């Protein structure tokens, strides 16, 4: 296997791995608050579940970039491209953009999602506002995703 | 748009109050002042709570639940007063209470039997042992391995005793006579015996246990019989649910707040200005004597009444969950709904998903007949599914498969976020600029209404010029649509400068101190950073469309990879991957579109001009908990 392909593969792994790690942390943090609220008010499951799912998106973004990279280097069928080492590094950079932003924003979005869940528990009519506040954190993951995509298509 | 609301006092004869409010509930024209039904104590009335308990009980007895069961009634059923209608509720509560009593008896008997279980070896009853005056009987617990030692010792002492092993412990009852008391104490000390009291019983334990067991069987049979009686009532669920809503609404009518004078009652409230005549008509029909006193120029805060067309109305919930408009501002819902609709479609942008969303929400609305809040949300989704389908056609994508993969002869007119990310990104940002400009137009209108014309120049028109002509300028520079043209770029640059001048000059309007005035102007320019980040925020339109498209594509790819393998079994997995994968992607895309669509409105759009902080005009109507719809004739 070419060095370039190997580097790009590491990029894919970092994208899905780091962003996924961030999401798992986030969803679990939010889930801890969710279980508390549900134990008292089971009827709020729908609203709480949506809030808990919000930090899951970073993992999906990472997965998305990983798939794109894997497609490009031929790990998912199709004809593999011949990559130079420099291109390999560039794909790794593409993976890192969403990887790092996803890791941090996912973990922190979980915290605000958790608070929003507690808020919903106290006053269910505020759940949409809680969602909006939670989504603010995700903006940076979206920017990371965007840069990942732009690097990816720019290579 | 926001319709003016009038503060009114409704003067009625006390004996006609119920009749009038029954009619008002039907027509939804009159809002009562300080009558907030959310968490109102009237819903804690004993009979309502009982009815609710019965509904839950019957639902738990229901064997097969029909998730599509709905209740539709007409006004006649809803208002009918039937004597003894609540009787069945009391009957069921009575049955449930009896079941509770019997279960408690079973629990006690079971507990007794457990406490007897260790002493079944005793041939005599505890009562008899207790009555003996010559000999004292004591019982002890000893470790099982000390059994032989204890037996020998007791035999040597020549005392009477009985014993049995229960849960690896030796339970022993000894007849103690005074002469051997000391010796016995030594023996007991040696085996570390613990004295315990015998549970009270008139019969020997084994007999008592058998008797109790018989009683338990009988009690359980009775519980089952009563449970079956409750189950028989399951068919009455719709009637009981209807009864609950009837009762609740009767209580609402009875609890309408009012002031009493000698001959009349006065109800304070609000009416929409355009519905005053309609309200009068209703009142004329039902009340023999009444007066509708309109209070002009009141200092009180008035509720906000919105009047929008069928398309815009559901989108009011989006605004509502941000903040109810104040009754002095412009209703942003009409503009917002179109933008929300557009962005929602862009973020999912798949014909297949749009179609599923359309059919799904349509079926939910038709079959489930959801009540107010959820119904509006479903309608938002249903309308937005149309834009999703439209963008699905523009991107040429159905379930992540390109139209041209299905029909290769189609011309390459589709703009997909996967193939042309830069184009879609630019389109997203440009739409974003127009979205922000719409917000600024609102801001300008508000400032003009407040007669702050210079403010409108400084804070709204300036940025409209800068954003719009900035867009023209960049388009011209990059020769995207037309080739670079000196005239166009000069003119647009001129307007941008004009905008900047507006900001610099008018931001500090009203400030006497020239230094403060200059600082305000520069501070106004600093707003450019927030506009930049606002515009960039619209890149999420591309990012979300792309993520949905690629994940759909990935699911198809994975399914394709397993399909041919495993001697045809691969197809089963392929179908599974397709179903689960697309369902997951659909759900996540829907969530993202809903949430990010809202965010773009709340932050980028409403952030520019919206005041909010009002309270909604909610006329008195039927509060329905279980009934899904009222059939109007």
PDB file of N, CA, C and O in Angstrom, chain B residues 302-351:
ATOM      1  N   UNK B 302     -52.058  44.106  26.520  1.00  0.00           N
ATOM      2  CA  UNK B 302     -53.097  43.363  25.805  1.00  0.00           C
ATOM      3  C   UNK B 302     -52.486  42.128  25.166  1.00  0.00           C
ATOM      4  O   UNK B 302     -51.311  42.122  24.805  1.00  0.00           O
ATOM      5  N   UNK B 303     -53.272  41.074  25.012  1.00  0.00           N
ATOM      6  CA  UNK B 303     -52.729  39.868  24.373  1.00  0.00           C
ATOM      7  C   UNK B 303     -52.511  40.086  22.872  1.00  0.00           C
ATOM      8  O   UNK B 303     -53.070  41.013  22.292  1.00  0.00           O
ATOM      9  N   UNK B 304     -51.695  39.227  22.298  1.00  0.00           N
ATOM     10  CA  UNK B 304     -51.394  39.330  20.878  1.00  0.00           C
ATOM     11  C   UNK B 304     -52.248  38.342  20.109  1.00  0.00           C
ATOM     12  O   UNK B 304     -52.177  37.139  20.358  1.00  0.00           O
ATOM     13  N   UNK B 305     -53.049  38.840  19.186  1.00  0.00           N
ATOM     14  CA  UNK B 305     -53.861  37.948  18.359  1.00  0.00           C
ATOM     15  C   UNK B 305     -53.268  37.910  16.965  1.00  0.00           C
ATOM     16  O   UNK B 305     -53.024  38.946  16.356  1.00  0.00           O
ATOM     17  N   UNK B 306     -52.991  36.694  16.487  1.00  0.00           N
ATOM     18  CA  UNK B 306     -52.411  36.555  15.154  1.00  0.00           C
ATOM     19  C   UNK B 306     -53.486  36.095  14.189  1.00  0.00           C
ATOM     20  O   UNK B 306     -54.356  35.296  14.535  1.00  0.00           O
ATOM     21  N   UNK B 307     -53.425  36.635  12.980  1.00  0.00           N
ATOM     22  CA  UNK B 307     -54.377  36.203  11.965  1.00  0.00           C
ATOM     23  C   UNK B 307     -53.577  35.961  10.706  1.00  0.00           C
ATOM     24  O   UNK B 307     -53.021  36.888  10.123  1.00  0.00           O
ATOM     25  N   UNK B 308     -53.435  34.692  10.360  1.00  0.00           N
ATOM     26  CA  UNK B 308     -52.637  34.358   9.185  1.00  0.00           C
ATOM     27  C   UNK B 308     -53.373  33.352   8.328  1.00  0.00           C
ATOM     28  O   UNK B 308     -54.341  32.732   8.759  1.00  0.00           O
ATOM     29  N   UNK B 309     -52.884  33.172   7.104  1.00  0.00           N
ATOM     30  CA  UNK B 309     -53.547  32.224   6.218  1.00  0.00           C
ATOM     31  C   UNK B 309     -53.181  30.796   6.603  1.00  0.00           C
ATOM     32  O   UNK B 309     -52.370  30.548   7.488  1.00  0.00           O
ATOM     33  N   UNK B 310     -53.786  29.850   5.901  1.00  0.00           N
ATOM     34  CA  UNK B 310     -53.671  28.440   6.260  1.00  0.00           C
ATOM     35  C   UNK B 310     -52.229  27.947   6.237  1.00  0.00           C
ATOM     36  O   UNK B 310     -51.846  27.083   7.016  1.00  0.00           O
ATOM     37  N   UNK B 311     -51.438  28.481   5.310  1.00  0.00           N
ATOM     38  CA  UNK B 311     -50.055  28.027   5.208  1.00  0.00           C
ATOM     39  C   UNK B 311     -49.226  28.531   6.390  1.00  0.00           C
ATOM     40  O   UNK B 311     -48.457  27.795   6.988  1.00  0.00           O
ATOM     41  N   UNK B 312     -49.400  29.787   6.723  1.00  0.00           N
ATOM     42  CA  UNK B 312     -48.551  30.416   7.743  1.00  0.00           C
ATOM     43  C   UNK B 312     -48.919  29.950   9.154  1.00  0.00           C
ATOM     44  O   UNK B 312     -48.054  29.801  10.011  1.00  0.00           O
ATOM     45  N   UNK B 313     -50.221  29.667   9.370  1.00  0.00           N
ATOM     46  CA  UNK B 313     -50.701  29.401  10.728  1.00  0.00           C
ATOM     47  C   UNK B 313     -49.883  28.350  11.495  1.00  0.00           C
ATOM     48  O   UNK B 313     -49.483  28.613  12.630  1.00  0.00           O
ATOM     49  N   UNK B 314     -49.607  27.181  10.906  1.00  0.00           N
ATOM     50  CA  UNK B 314     -48.842  26.196  11.686  1.00  0.00           C
ATOM     51  C   UNK B 314     -47.456  26.710  12.084  1.00  0.00           C
ATOM     52  O   UNK B 314     -46.950  26.358  13.153  1.00  0.00           O
ATOM     53  N   UNK B 315     -46.863  27.531  11.229  1.00  0.00           N
ATOM     54  CA  UNK B 315     -45.511  28.011  11.520  1.00  0.00           C
ATOM     55  C   UNK B 315     -45.479  28.941  12.728  1.00  0.00           C
ATOM     56  O   UNK B 315     -44.407  29.244  13.252  1.00  0.00           O
ATOM     57  N   UNK B 316     -46.673  29.411  13.132  1.00  0.00           N
ATOM     58  CA  UNK B 316     -46.717  30.257  14.330  1.00  0.00           C
ATOM     59  C   UNK B 316     -46.141  29.529  15.538  1.00  0.00           C
ATOM     60  O   UNK B 316     -45.599  30.162  16.446  1.00  0.00           O
ATOM     61  N   UNK B 317     -46.229  28.181  15.538  1.00  0.00           N
ATOM     62  CA  UNK B 317     -45.668  27.443  16.691  1.00  0.00           C
ATOM     63  C   UNK B 317     -44.165  27.642  16.784  1.00  0.00           C
ATOM     64  O   UNK B 317     -43.606  27.631  17.870  1.00  0.00           O
ATOM     65  N   UNK B 318     -43.507  27.778  15.623  1.00  0.00           N
ATOM     66  CA  UNK B 318     -42.061  27.966  15.626  1.00  0.00           C
ATOM     67  C   UNK B 318     -41.742  29.275  16.358  1.00  0.00           C
ATOM     68  O   UNK B 318     -40.867  29.332  17.218  1.00  0.00           O
ATOM     69  N   UNK B 319     -42.475  30.319  16.019  1.00  0.00           N
ATOM     70  CA  UNK B 319     -42.292  31.604  16.687  1.00  0.00           C
ATOM     71  C   UNK B 319     -42.705  31.502  18.154  1.00  0.00           C
ATOM     72  O   UNK B 319     -42.012  31.987  19.046  1.00  0.00           O
ATOM     73  N   UNK B 320     -43.828  30.834  18.363  1.00  0.00           N
ATOM     74  CA  UNK B 320     -44.372  30.694  19.723  1.00  0.00           C
ATOM     75  C   UNK B 320     -43.346  30.061  20.661  1.00  0.00           C
ATOM     76  O   UNK B 320     -43.221  30.472  21.813  1.00  0.00           O
ATOM     77  N   UNK B 321     -42.603  29.066  20.162  1.00  0.00           N
ATOM     78  CA  UNK B 321     -41.661  28.419  21.071  1.00  0.00           C
ATOM     79  C   UNK B 321     -40.415  29.274  21.280  1.00  0.00           C
ATOM     80  O   UNK B 321     -39.600  28.980  22.142  1.00  0.00           O
ATOM     81  N   UNK B 322     -40.282  30.336  20.493  1.00  0.00           N
ATOM     82  CA  UNK B 322     -39.205  31.310  20.759  1.00  0.00           C
ATOM     83  C   UNK B 322     -39.746  32.347  21.742  1.00  0.00           C
ATOM     84  O   UNK B 322     -39.268  32.465  22.864  1.00  0.00           O
ATOM     85  N   UNK B 323     -40.761  33.047  21.316  1.00  0.00           N
ATOM     86  CA  UNK B 323     -41.410  34.021  22.179  1.00  0.00           C
ATOM     87  C   UNK B 323     -42.640  34.542  21.452  1.00  0.00           C
ATOM     88  O   UNK B 323     -42.606  34.733  20.243  1.00  0.00           O
ATOM     89  N   UNK B 324     -43.729  34.740  22.174  1.00  0.00           N
ATOM     90  CA  UNK B 324     -44.937  35.281  21.542  1.00  0.00           C
ATOM     91  C   UNK B 324     -44.677  36.737  21.148  1.00  0.00           C
ATOM     92  O   UNK B 324     -44.113  37.483  21.946  1.00  0.00           O
ATOM     93  N   UNK B 325     -45.055  37.134  19.934  1.00  0.00           N
ATOM     94  CA  UNK B 325     -44.822  38.525  19.535  1.00  0.00           C
ATOM     95  C   UNK B 325     -45.523  39.485  20.499  1.00  0.00           C
ATOM     96  O   UNK B 325     -46.573  39.144  21.050  1.00  0.00           O
ATOM     97  N   UNK B 326     -44.948  40.647  20.693  1.00  0.00           N
ATOM     98  CA  UNK B 326     -45.656  41.646  21.497  1.00  0.00           C
ATOM     99  C   UNK B 326     -46.711  42.269  20.592  1.00  0.00           C
ATOM    100  O   UNK B 326     -46.565  42.280  19.372  1.00  0.00           O
ATOM    101  N   UNK B 327     -47.794  42.793  21.175  1.00  0.00           N
ATOM    102  CA  UNK B 327     -48.899  43.218  20.306  1.00  0.00           C
ATOM    103  C   UNK B 327     -48.641  44.554  19.626  1.00  0.00           C
ATOM    104  O   UNK B 327     -49.489  45.054  18.905  1.00  0.00           O
ATOM    105  N   UNK B 328     -47.453  45.125  19.866  1.00  0.00           N
ATOM    106  CA  UNK B 328     -47.174  46.393  19.200  1.00  0.00           C
ATOM    107  C   UNK B 328     -46.267  46.215  17.991  1.00  0.00           C
ATOM    108  O   UNK B 328     -46.019  47.151  17.251  1.00  0.00           O
ATOM    109  N   UNK B 329     -45.742  45.000  17.781  1.00  0.00           N
ATOM    110  CA  UNK B 329     -44.782  44.865  16.683  1.00  0.00           C
ATOM    111  C   UNK B 329     -45.418  44.230  15.451  1.00  0.00           C
ATOM    112  O   UNK B 329     -46.608  43.900  15.447  1.00  0.00           O
ATOM    113  N   UNK B 330     -44.583  44.061  14.429  1.00  0.00           N
ATOM    114  CA  UNK B 330     -45.079  43.460  13.195  1.00  0.00           C
ATOM    115  C   UNK B 330     -45.035  41.950  13.345  1.00  0.00           C
ATOM    116  O   UNK B 330     -44.128  41.414  13.955  1.00  0.00           O
ATOM    117  N   UNK B 331     -46.015  41.284  12.744  1.00  0.00           N
ATOM    118  CA  UNK B 331     -46.032  39.830  12.803  1.00  0.00           C
ATOM    119  C   UNK B 331     -45.004  39.272  11.820  1.00  0.00           C
ATOM    120  O   UNK B 331     -45.139  39.443  10.613  1.00  0.00           O
ATOM    121  N   UNK B 332     -43.962  38.609  12.324  1.00  0.00           N
ATOM    122  CA  UNK B 332     -42.925  38.127  11.409  1.00  0.00           C
ATOM    123  C   UNK B 332     -43.265  36.777  10.790  1.00  0.00           C
ATOM    124  O   UNK B 332     -42.507  36.271   9.965  1.00  0.00           O
ATOM    125  N   UNK B 333     -44.415  36.191  11.170  1.00  0.00           N
ATOM    126  CA  UNK B 333     -44.662  34.795  10.805  1.00  0.00           C
ATOM    127  C   UNK B 333     -44.738  34.550   9.301  1.00  0.00           C
ATOM    128  O   UNK B 333     -44.246  33.539   8.821  1.00  0.00           O
ATOM    129  N   UNK B 334     -45.350  35.482   8.572  1.00  0.00           N
ATOM    130  CA  UNK B 334     -45.524  35.235   7.144  1.00  0.00           C
ATOM    131  C   UNK B 334     -44.171  35.096   6.454  1.00  0.00           C
ATOM    132  O   UNK B 334     -43.929  34.127   5.724  1.00  0.00           O
ATOM    133  N   UNK B 335     -43.259  36.050   6.730  1.00  0.00           N
ATOM    134  CA  UNK B 335     -41.930  35.984   6.102  1.00  0.00           C
ATOM    135  C   UNK B 335     -41.157  34.787   6.625  1.00  0.00           C
ATOM    136  O   UNK B 335     -40.534  34.041   5.865  1.00  0.00           O
ATOM    137  N   UNK B 336     -41.233  34.596   7.939  1.00  0.00           N
ATOM    138  CA  UNK B 336     -40.466  33.513   8.551  1.00  0.00           C
ATOM    139  C   UNK B 336     -40.882  32.158   7.993  1.00  0.00           C
ATOM    140  O   UNK B 336     -40.045  31.311   7.711  1.00  0.00           O
ATOM    141  N   UNK B 337     -42.203  31.973   7.809  1.00  0.00           N
ATOM    142  CA  UNK B 337     -42.667  30.653   7.378  1.00  0.00           C
ATOM    143  C   UNK B 337     -42.059  30.276   6.027  1.00  0.00           C
ATOM    144  O   UNK B 337     -41.654  29.137   5.827  1.00  0.00           O
ATOM    145  N   UNK B 338     -41.977  31.251   5.119  1.00  0.00           N
ATOM    146  CA  UNK B 338     -41.434  30.951   3.791  1.00  0.00           C
ATOM    147  C   UNK B 338     -39.957  30.570   3.890  1.00  0.00           C
ATOM    148  O   UNK B 338     -39.514  29.582   3.305  1.00  0.00           O
ATOM    149  N   UNK B 339     -39.216  31.333   4.694  1.00  0.00           N
ATOM    150  CA  UNK B 339     -37.798  31.025   4.846  1.00  0.00           C
ATOM    151  C   UNK B 339     -37.594  29.678   5.536  1.00  0.00           C
ATOM    152  O   UNK B 339     -36.739  28.888   5.151  1.00  0.00           O
ATOM    153  N   UNK B 340     -38.382  29.415   6.570  1.00  0.00           N
ATOM    154  CA  UNK B 340     -38.249  28.145   7.289  1.00  0.00           C
ATOM    155  C   UNK B 340     -38.510  26.992   6.328  1.00  0.00           C
ATOM    156  O   UNK B 340     -37.777  26.013   6.276  1.00  0.00           O
ATOM    157  N   UNK B 341     -39.579  27.152   5.566  1.00  0.00           N
ATOM    158  CA  UNK B 341     -39.979  26.148   4.589  1.00  0.00           C
ATOM    159  C   UNK B 341     -38.848  25.870   3.599  1.00  0.00           C
ATOM    160  O   UNK B 341     -38.508  24.731   3.308  1.00  0.00           O
ATOM    161  N   UNK B 342     -38.239  26.946   3.145  1.00  0.00           N
ATOM    162  CA  UNK B 342     -37.167  26.840   2.151  1.00  0.00           C
ATOM    163  C   UNK B 342     -35.935  26.145   2.750  1.00  0.00           C
ATOM    164  O   UNK B 342     -35.397  25.200   2.181  1.00  0.00           O
ATOM    165  N   UNK B 343     -35.517  26.618   3.918  1.00  0.00           N
ATOM    166  CA  UNK B 343     -34.305  26.075   4.534  1.00  0.00           C
ATOM    167  C   UNK B 343     -34.504  24.620   4.931  1.00  0.00           C
ATOM    168  O   UNK B 343     -33.606  23.798   4.786  1.00  0.00           O
ATOM    169  N   UNK B 344     -35.692  24.309   5.431  1.00  0.00           N
ATOM    170  CA  UNK B 344     -35.984  22.933   5.826  1.00  0.00           C
ATOM    171  C   UNK B 344     -35.764  22.000   4.640  1.00  0.00           C
ATOM    172  O   UNK B 344     -35.076  20.995   4.727  1.00  0.00           O
ATOM    173  N   UNK B 345     -36.333  22.371   3.499  1.00  0.00           N
ATOM    174  CA  UNK B 345     -36.196  21.559   2.299  1.00  0.00           C
ATOM    175  C   UNK B 345     -34.754  21.443   1.851  1.00  0.00           C
ATOM    176  O   UNK B 345     -34.300  20.379   1.462  1.00  0.00           O
ATOM    177  N   UNK B 346     -34.022  22.547   1.938  1.00  0.00           N
ATOM    178  CA  UNK B 346     -32.612  22.530   1.508  1.00  0.00           C
ATOM    179  C   UNK B 346     -31.784  21.594   2.368  1.00  0.00           C
ATOM    180  O   UNK B 346     -30.838  20.971   1.901  1.00  0.00           O
ATOM    181  N   UNK B 347     -32.114  21.537   3.661  1.00  0.00           N
ATOM    182  CA  UNK B 347     -31.271  20.752   4.563  1.00  0.00           C
ATOM    183  C   UNK B 347     -31.491  19.252   4.408  1.00  0.00           C
ATOM    184  O   UNK B 347     -30.620  18.475   4.712  1.00  0.00           O
ATOM    185  N   UNK B 348     -32.673  18.840   3.938  1.00  0.00           N
ATOM    186  CA  UNK B 348     -32.865  17.397   3.703  1.00  0.00           C
ATOM    187  C   UNK B 348     -32.634  17.096   2.228  1.00  0.00           C
ATOM    188  O   UNK B 348     -31.869  16.186   1.890  1.00  0.00           O
ATOM    189  N   UNK B 349     -33.288  17.866   1.347  1.00  0.00           N
ATOM    190  CA  UNK B 349     -33.044  17.800  -0.096  1.00  0.00           C
ATOM    191  C   UNK B 349     -32.978  16.390  -0.663  1.00  0.00           C
ATOM    192  O   UNK B 349     -31.997  15.979  -1.260  1.00  0.00           O
ATOM    193  N   UNK B 350     -34.018  15.608  -0.419  1.00  0.00           N
ATOM    194  CA  UNK B 350     -34.087  14.285  -1.036  1.00  0.00           C
ATOM    195  C   UNK B 350     -35.546  14.013  -1.361  1.00  0.00           C
ATOM    196  O   UNK B 350     -36.420  14.123  -0.488  1.00  0.00           O
ATOM    197  N   UNK B 351     -35.797  13.650  -2.601  1.00  0.00           N
ATOM    198  CA  UNK B 351     -37.179  13.469  -3.029  1.00  0.00           C
ATOM    199  C   UNK B 351     -37.843  12.330  -2.258  1.00  0.00           C
ATOM    200  O   UNK B 351     -38.985  12.442  -1.805  1.00  0.00           O
TER     201      UNK B 351
END
